[in-house]
């Protein structure tokens, strides 16, 4: 029998924290309450959850805020699924949380059913990544790096950079459709739990972060190009020019047996 999904609930407000714990447990999840982001950082590796739901603004005296804890985890390469709750329901605050590496952001107070739906959506993306059949594809070259879909990493020599859930989902969707303009709405659906117009800016943020990783000059993108008024497109590097000898060999292979290529045939 599968064990229930485990969520860490991090909130300094006891009533809010206990309410979330009771609701998650009523829905069949195991919930561990924590009072601060510092407590989460101390206990995370000893008691590993499937997902973290954390107040982004909380901060104990001298300790990190939820947003700072999120950034620290991502900087350390920890990709535990994480939803931040924010009492400041402004677009700039949502975008900042996504830039820091949150997988989703929800305003406080929030409807419990919506929060549960967000948790389930983030877990689906973490357990079954977007474009699952692509996991058998060979790494794709993007400039000097290789995008390895199976490991969700960008590789450059011995250096490995693990992408966040959102970055991976956006890049996988683009790379799976080279030369095709992909709308921001489609990228949002592939990488977030709901296609809300306010969060379309999150796709721009993810693209900005990816360009810093893969583009020689992020201000003049070569591989992740903007399609104005629509979205983005992955433009792979052009194959190396074909040598004259290779072209001649290919021409001979394509000529039927017993038929010589003549100037008149080539001029058609």
XYZ file of C-alpha atoms in Angstrom:
268
model
C 0.000 0.000 0.000
C 1.316 3.460 -0.899
C 1.960 5.777 2.041
C 0.016 9.071 2.068
C 1.637 12.131 0.588
C 3.527 14.192 3.149
C 3.316 18.000 3.303
C 5.271 20.368 5.538
C 3.056 23.295 6.612
C 5.203 26.283 7.596
C 3.381 29.252 9.128
C 4.100 31.384 12.190
C 0.387 31.933 12.854
C -0.756 28.970 14.940
C -4.434 29.185 13.979
C -3.600 29.307 10.272
C -1.027 26.520 10.591
C -3.305 24.214 12.561
C -6.187 24.876 10.168
C -4.077 23.855 7.182
C -2.821 20.738 8.963
C -6.364 19.650 9.851
C -7.595 20.212 6.310
C -4.738 18.329 4.648
C -5.155 15.402 7.039
C -8.911 15.347 6.366
C -8.011 14.906 2.682
C -5.776 11.909 3.354
C -2.379 13.649 3.456
C 0.175 13.536 6.258
C 0.950 17.064 7.471
C 3.835 18.236 9.654
C 3.434 21.715 11.206
C 6.423 24.047 11.532
C 6.597 27.538 13.017
C 9.397 29.098 10.956
C 11.401 28.874 7.756
C 14.489 28.255 9.889
C 12.837 25.175 11.380
C 12.046 23.943 7.878
C 15.687 24.314 6.793
C 16.869 22.393 9.879
C 14.393 19.527 9.561
C 13.900 19.206 5.809
C 16.574 16.600 5.151
C 15.804 14.560 8.282
C 12.089 14.400 7.550
C 11.734 14.742 3.788
C 8.261 15.813 2.563
C 6.654 15.421 -0.837
C 5.828 19.141 -0.871
C 6.172 22.273 1.269
C 3.430 24.873 1.794
C 4.978 27.941 3.399
C 4.068 31.506 4.273
C 6.472 33.528 2.138
C 6.583 36.458 4.549
C 7.110 34.686 7.859
C 10.328 35.315 9.734
C 11.433 34.515 13.270
C 13.753 37.056 14.932
C 17.152 36.640 13.299
C 15.881 33.901 10.996
C 15.141 33.753 7.263
C 11.795 34.643 5.746
C 9.894 32.067 3.747
C 11.051 33.754 0.553
C 14.679 33.720 1.691
C 14.412 30.042 2.650
C 13.016 29.254 -0.789
C 15.917 31.043 -2.465
C 18.446 29.260 -0.230
C 17.033 25.849 -1.072
C 17.140 26.563 -4.811
C 20.678 27.942 -4.600
C 21.716 24.713 -2.883
C 20.157 22.676 -5.691
C 17.238 21.393 -3.604
C 14.166 21.018 -5.838
C 11.604 19.993 -3.246
C 8.180 21.111 -4.579
C 7.243 24.331 -2.792
C 4.168 26.566 -2.734
C 4.464 30.000 -1.164
C 1.516 31.756 0.452
C 1.614 35.544 0.260
C -0.453 38.109 2.114
C 0.743 40.677 -0.437
C -1.375 39.695 -3.419
C 0.369 41.991 -5.905
C 1.778 40.876 -9.255
C 5.274 42.035 -8.340
C 5.225 39.850 -5.207
C 4.030 36.814 -7.151
C 6.710 37.317 -9.781
C 9.408 37.744 -7.125
C 8.355 34.482 -5.459
C 8.535 32.647 -8.786
C 11.937 34.194 -9.498
C 13.162 32.872 -6.152
C 12.177 29.359 -7.255
C 8.672 28.766 -5.888
C 6.660 26.278 -7.946
C 3.430 28.192 -7.313
C 2.180 31.213 -5.371
C -1.198 31.693 -3.719
C -2.568 34.752 -1.905
C -3.622 34.667 1.752
C -6.234 34.021 2.903
C -6.916 31.270 0.400
C -9.691 28.799 -0.272
C -8.687 25.369 1.044
C -9.990 23.554 -2.017
C -7.955 25.766 -4.321
C -4.826 25.236 -2.236
C -5.346 21.460 -2.370
C -5.776 21.669 -6.165
C -2.537 23.653 -6.401
C -0.725 21.069 -4.254
C -1.984 18.236 -6.453
C -1.008 20.091 -9.648
C 2.535 20.813 -8.425
C 2.934 17.184 -7.340
C 1.735 15.965 -10.741
C 4.394 18.061 -12.434
C 7.068 16.808 -10.032
C 6.113 13.130 -10.306
C 5.066 13.064 -13.967
C 7.001 15.838 -15.704
C 5.475 17.583 -18.729
C 6.215 15.735 -21.959
C 7.025 12.414 -20.267
C 7.645 10.541 -23.597
C 10.516 12.969 -24.248
C 12.517 11.391 -21.431
C 13.916 8.868 -23.919
C 15.303 11.621 -26.173
C 19.026 12.200 -26.363
C 20.347 15.411 -24.811
C 19.670 18.456 -26.981
C 22.428 20.964 -27.728
C 21.623 24.563 -26.810
C 24.702 26.597 -27.552
C 27.594 25.348 -25.440
C 25.271 23.333 -23.190
C 23.300 20.111 -23.384
C 19.727 19.910 -22.127
C 19.253 16.451 -20.630
C 15.506 15.925 -20.302
C 15.826 12.698 -18.326
C 17.833 14.301 -15.525
C 16.187 17.738 -15.905
C 19.646 19.314 -16.129
C 21.743 21.652 -18.231
C 25.200 20.182 -18.770
C 28.373 22.056 -19.700
C 31.441 19.864 -19.430
C 31.609 18.672 -15.834
C 29.209 21.375 -14.631
C 25.622 20.299 -13.956
C 22.795 22.768 -13.296
C 19.506 21.280 -12.085
C 16.541 23.244 -13.425
C 13.581 24.215 -11.277
C 10.240 22.560 -12.049
C 8.971 25.622 -13.910
C 12.192 26.184 -15.869
C 12.308 22.526 -16.864
C 8.686 22.445 -17.994
C 9.041 25.601 -20.112
C 12.297 24.506 -21.738
C 11.038 20.966 -22.374
C 7.930 22.303 -24.123
C 10.011 24.585 -26.354
C 12.716 22.035 -27.173
C 10.095 19.409 -28.051
C 8.759 21.789 -30.723
C 11.813 23.331 -32.449
C 10.998 26.130 -34.852
C 7.393 26.342 -33.607
C 6.033 29.450 -31.891
C 4.583 28.385 -28.532
C 2.108 30.736 -26.866
C 2.702 31.989 -23.348
C -0.681 30.485 -22.384
C 0.466 27.034 -23.530
C 3.758 27.389 -21.672
C 1.865 28.479 -18.575
C -0.430 25.446 -18.779
C 2.617 23.167 -19.100
C 4.413 24.675 -16.135
C 1.804 25.969 -13.678
C -1.352 24.784 -12.036
C -3.688 27.255 -13.704
C -3.642 29.543 -16.747
C -4.394 32.841 -15.035
C -3.677 35.959 -17.085
C -1.964 37.605 -14.129
C 0.628 34.833 -14.075
C 1.581 35.030 -17.753
C 4.424 37.218 -16.525
C 5.795 34.087 -14.829
C 6.646 32.665 -18.258
C 8.631 35.787 -19.111
C 10.505 35.362 -15.828
C 11.296 31.698 -16.585
C 12.509 32.593 -20.089
C 14.690 35.374 -18.659
C 16.297 32.922 -16.230
C 16.818 30.295 -18.943
C 18.406 32.835 -21.278
C 20.921 33.700 -18.574
C 21.827 30.004 -18.536
C 22.025 29.178 -22.239
C 22.460 32.336 -24.295
C 25.919 33.797 -25.077
C 24.229 37.224 -24.855
C 20.866 37.124 -23.033
C 20.055 40.595 -24.378
C 20.346 39.254 -27.947
C 18.871 35.741 -27.666
C 19.862 33.208 -30.296
C 18.123 30.021 -29.128
C 15.087 31.154 -27.092
C 13.533 33.815 -29.268
C 10.550 36.051 -28.585
C 7.581 35.928 -30.948
C 5.978 39.297 -30.330
C 2.343 39.209 -29.329
C 2.386 35.400 -29.046
C 5.116 33.703 -27.051
C 8.490 32.058 -27.602
C 10.302 29.720 -29.980
C 13.290 27.403 -29.640
C 15.624 27.860 -32.614
C 18.248 25.090 -32.616
C 21.719 25.647 -33.963
C 22.015 25.129 -37.725
C 23.733 21.864 -38.744
C 27.328 22.283 -39.929
C 27.683 22.978 -43.674
C 27.912 19.885 -45.821
C 31.251 19.250 -47.482
C 31.484 18.882 -51.251
C 32.578 15.240 -50.884
C 29.624 14.432 -48.629
C 27.225 16.154 -51.028
C 28.601 14.167 -53.963
C 28.288 10.916 -52.021
C 24.692 11.732 -51.043
C 23.909 12.541 -54.687
C 25.304 9.194 -55.841
C 23.222 7.350 -53.227
C 20.056 9.096 -54.400
C 20.680 8.379 -58.119
C 18.975 5.171 -59.391
C 21.265 2.311 -60.371
C 22.438 2.557 -63.997
C 21.408 6.220 -64.326
C 24.172 8.808 -64.401
C 23.478 12.317 -63.193
C 23.747 14.633 -66.153
C 23.983 18.422 -66.402
C 20.509 18.473 -67.876
C 19.102 16.555 -64.891
C 20.833 18.823 -62.359
C 19.608 21.961 -64.054
C 15.947 21.132 -63.565
